[in-house]
Amino acid sequence: MPKPLLVANWKMFGAPETLGAWLQPLDQDYCHTIACPPFPLLSAAREELRGSACWLGAQDCHHLAQGPHTGSVSPRLLAQLGCGWVILGHSERRQEFNETPKIIHEKANAVIEAGLSPILCLGESAEIRERHADGEVIEWLQNDLMEILPDNLATRENQQIAIAYEPVWAIGSGTPAGPADIAAVLDALAACVATRTGKVSGIRFLYGGSVSADNAVSFLDQGHAHGLLVGGLSTKPAELARTLQNIRALA
Ligand code: PGA
């Protein structure tokens, strides 16, 4: 099995002095890891991660690769701060900042232009899930993905991309999607990307939404996920370490 990927999205970060304790579990050799702290902690995290196998990522960026964007952060600046990855299109950004698929697509292009790799998030709301049959939800997800993907993927052979299926109703709710449902969605998304863009290598498909130490392995195993995006779990170093131990047993 290729090395899984774990993305830690620190949404509710504690005191900066706890940074070292929170980053420490992510230094692993059997699993790729990406630490994505809030912007103000990126520089400190970069220092903490010196010598660590864990990569640094951001939680968002401006939709232009560089330039003066008061109050926002361009991908080029993130690259200068040592980031290799940027989370884009998280449901909280879509809901609270009205981010449209078009703007997420522009951000994905800007991230690539700056030499970084996007982690593209998508997922259906509880409302969409209730109103549509399973097949229609998958079609909705495929359409959203096609809108947010960066341009010219087929020609970007070495470009790394992560695509995270994160049902909105599963995020922070304590109720994750079932592994069989995740497998159906991720398989359908992978097939759609391959047929519609021609890119097959360098893409990792992740699952996110109420991942815990106890359920993480089921998503990698039966859920066909190449990795996980964790929110709440990333704020609990002991549980995060236990999750990574369980992943190690699978490898
Ligand atoms: P959660 O958050 O793991 O707390 O559900 C996931 C996310 O950040 O998207």
PDB file of C-alpha atoms in Angstrom, residues 66-150:
ATOM      1  CA  GLN A  66       0.985  37.180  -5.899  1.00  0.00           C
ATOM      2  CA  GLY A  67       0.522  40.929  -5.439  1.00  0.00           C
ATOM      3  CA  PRO A  68      -0.765  43.303  -2.777  1.00  0.00           C
ATOM      4  CA  HIS A  69      -3.945  41.897  -1.194  1.00  0.00           C
ATOM      5  CA  THR A  70      -4.474  43.711   2.087  1.00  0.00           C
ATOM      6  CA  GLY A  71      -5.825  41.353   4.700  1.00  0.00           C
ATOM      7  CA  SER A  72      -5.320  38.283   2.542  1.00  0.00           C
ATOM      8  CA  VAL A  73      -2.361  36.004   1.859  1.00  0.00           C
ATOM      9  CA  SER A  74      -1.132  35.122  -1.606  1.00  0.00           C
ATOM     10  CA  PRO A  75       0.125  31.638  -2.520  1.00  0.00           C
ATOM     11  CA  ARG A  76       3.559  33.074  -3.340  1.00  0.00           C
ATOM     12  CA  LEU A  77       3.854  34.454   0.197  1.00  0.00           C
ATOM     13  CA  LEU A  78       2.801  31.048   1.548  1.00  0.00           C
ATOM     14  CA  ALA A  79       5.583  29.474  -0.514  1.00  0.00           C
ATOM     15  CA  GLN A  80       8.065  31.936   1.016  1.00  0.00           C
ATOM     16  CA  LEU A  81       6.804  30.899   4.461  1.00  0.00           C
ATOM     17  CA  GLY A  82       7.678  27.276   3.696  1.00  0.00           C
ATOM     18  CA  CYS A  83       4.233  25.938   2.776  1.00  0.00           C
ATOM     19  CA  GLY A  84       3.993  23.173   0.207  1.00  0.00           C
ATOM     20  CA  TRP A  85       0.214  22.704   0.315  1.00  0.00           C
ATOM     21  CA  VAL A  86      -2.944  24.816   0.630  1.00  0.00           C
ATOM     22  CA  ILE A  87      -6.417  23.645   1.676  1.00  0.00           C
ATOM     23  CA  LEU A  88      -9.019  25.146  -0.682  1.00  0.00           C
ATOM     24  CA  GLY A  89     -12.807  25.117  -0.755  1.00  0.00           C
ATOM     25  CA  HIS A  90     -13.321  23.905   2.807  1.00  0.00           C
ATOM     26  CA  SER A  91     -17.050  23.943   3.565  1.00  0.00           C
ATOM     27  CA  GLU A  92     -16.516  26.599   6.236  1.00  0.00           C
ATOM     28  CA  ARG A  93     -14.994  28.885   3.590  1.00  0.00           C
ATOM     29  CA  ARG A  94     -17.842  28.114   1.192  1.00  0.00           C
ATOM     30  CA  GLN A  95     -20.523  28.772   3.838  1.00  0.00           C
ATOM     31  CA  GLU A  96     -19.036  31.646   5.829  1.00  0.00           C
ATOM     32  CA  PHE A  97     -17.203  33.470   3.032  1.00  0.00           C
ATOM     33  CA  ASN A  98     -19.539  32.602   0.141  1.00  0.00           C
ATOM     34  CA  GLU A  99     -16.755  30.961  -1.829  1.00  0.00           C
ATOM     35  CA  THR A 100     -18.060  29.743  -5.158  1.00  0.00           C
ATOM     36  CA  PRO A 101     -16.654  26.873  -7.234  1.00  0.00           C
ATOM     37  CA  LYS A 102     -15.311  29.556  -9.624  1.00  0.00           C
ATOM     38  CA  ILE A 103     -13.237  31.271  -6.932  1.00  0.00           C
ATOM     39  CA  ILE A 104     -11.958  27.925  -5.625  1.00  0.00           C
ATOM     40  CA  HIS A 105     -10.908  27.071  -9.189  1.00  0.00           C
ATOM     41  CA  GLU A 106      -9.060  30.401  -9.458  1.00  0.00           C
ATOM     42  CA  LYS A 107      -7.346  29.754  -6.141  1.00  0.00           C
ATOM     43  CA  ALA A 108      -6.295  26.276  -7.323  1.00  0.00           C
ATOM     44  CA  ASN A 109      -4.710  27.816 -10.438  1.00  0.00           C
ATOM     45  CA  ALA A 110      -2.953  30.451  -8.317  1.00  0.00           C
ATOM     46  CA  VAL A 111      -1.626  27.813  -5.909  1.00  0.00           C
ATOM     47  CA  ILE A 112      -0.136  25.840  -8.780  1.00  0.00           C
ATOM     48  CA  GLU A 113       1.290  28.984 -10.370  1.00  0.00           C
ATOM     49  CA  ALA A 114       3.123  29.633  -7.091  1.00  0.00           C
ATOM     50  CA  GLY A 115       4.604  26.124  -7.142  1.00  0.00           C
ATOM     51  CA  LEU A 116       2.372  24.707  -4.397  1.00  0.00           C
ATOM     52  CA  SER A 117      -0.098  21.827  -4.275  1.00  0.00           C
ATOM     53  CA  PRO A 118      -3.836  22.253  -3.630  1.00  0.00           C
ATOM     54  CA  ILE A 119      -5.932  20.169  -1.252  1.00  0.00           C
ATOM     55  CA  LEU A 120      -9.378  20.604  -2.790  1.00  0.00           C
ATOM     56  CA  CYS A 121     -12.335  20.002  -0.475  1.00  0.00           C
ATOM     57  CA  LEU A 122     -15.862  19.187  -1.540  1.00  0.00           C
ATOM     58  CA  GLY A 123     -18.900  17.581   0.013  1.00  0.00           C
ATOM     59  CA  GLU A 124     -22.674  17.646  -0.018  1.00  0.00           C
ATOM     60  CA  SER A 125     -24.761  19.419   2.636  1.00  0.00           C
ATOM     61  CA  ALA A 126     -27.382  17.589   4.701  1.00  0.00           C
ATOM     62  CA  GLU A 127     -30.029  19.336   2.594  1.00  0.00           C
ATOM     63  CA  ILE A 128     -28.632  18.050  -0.704  1.00  0.00           C
ATOM     64  CA  ARG A 129     -28.335  14.563   0.781  1.00  0.00           C
ATOM     65  CA  GLU A 130     -31.944  14.562   1.955  1.00  0.00           C
ATOM     66  CA  ARG A 131     -33.366  15.867  -1.316  1.00  0.00           C
ATOM     67  CA  HIS A 132     -31.458  13.616  -3.719  1.00  0.00           C
ATOM     68  CA  ALA A 133     -30.932   9.917  -4.367  1.00  0.00           C
ATOM     69  CA  ASP A 134     -27.392   8.556  -3.854  1.00  0.00           C
ATOM     70  CA  GLY A 135     -26.565   8.621  -7.577  1.00  0.00           C
ATOM     71  CA  GLU A 136     -27.664  12.240  -7.891  1.00  0.00           C
ATOM     72  CA  VAL A 137     -25.485  13.259  -4.940  1.00  0.00           C
ATOM     73  CA  ILE A 138     -22.485  11.632  -6.617  1.00  0.00           C
ATOM     74  CA  GLU A 139     -23.295  13.475  -9.841  1.00  0.00           C
ATOM     75  CA  TRP A 140     -23.529  16.758  -7.888  1.00  0.00           C
ATOM     76  CA  LEU A 141     -20.106  16.060  -6.353  1.00  0.00           C
ATOM     77  CA  GLN A 142     -18.597  15.206  -9.739  1.00  0.00           C
ATOM     78  CA  ASN A 143     -19.916  18.451 -11.224  1.00  0.00           C
ATOM     79  CA  ASP A 144     -18.568  20.482  -8.311  1.00  0.00           C
ATOM     80  CA  LEU A 145     -15.177  18.808  -8.640  1.00  0.00           C
ATOM     81  CA  MET A 146     -14.991  19.526 -12.364  1.00  0.00           C
ATOM     82  CA  GLU A 147     -15.662  23.216 -11.618  1.00  0.00           C
ATOM     83  CA  ILE A 148     -12.996  23.576  -8.931  1.00  0.00           C
ATOM     84  CA  LEU A 149     -10.157  21.559 -10.482  1.00  0.00           C
ATOM     85  CA  PRO A 150      -7.250  23.640 -11.784  1.00  0.00           C
TER      86      PRO A 150
END
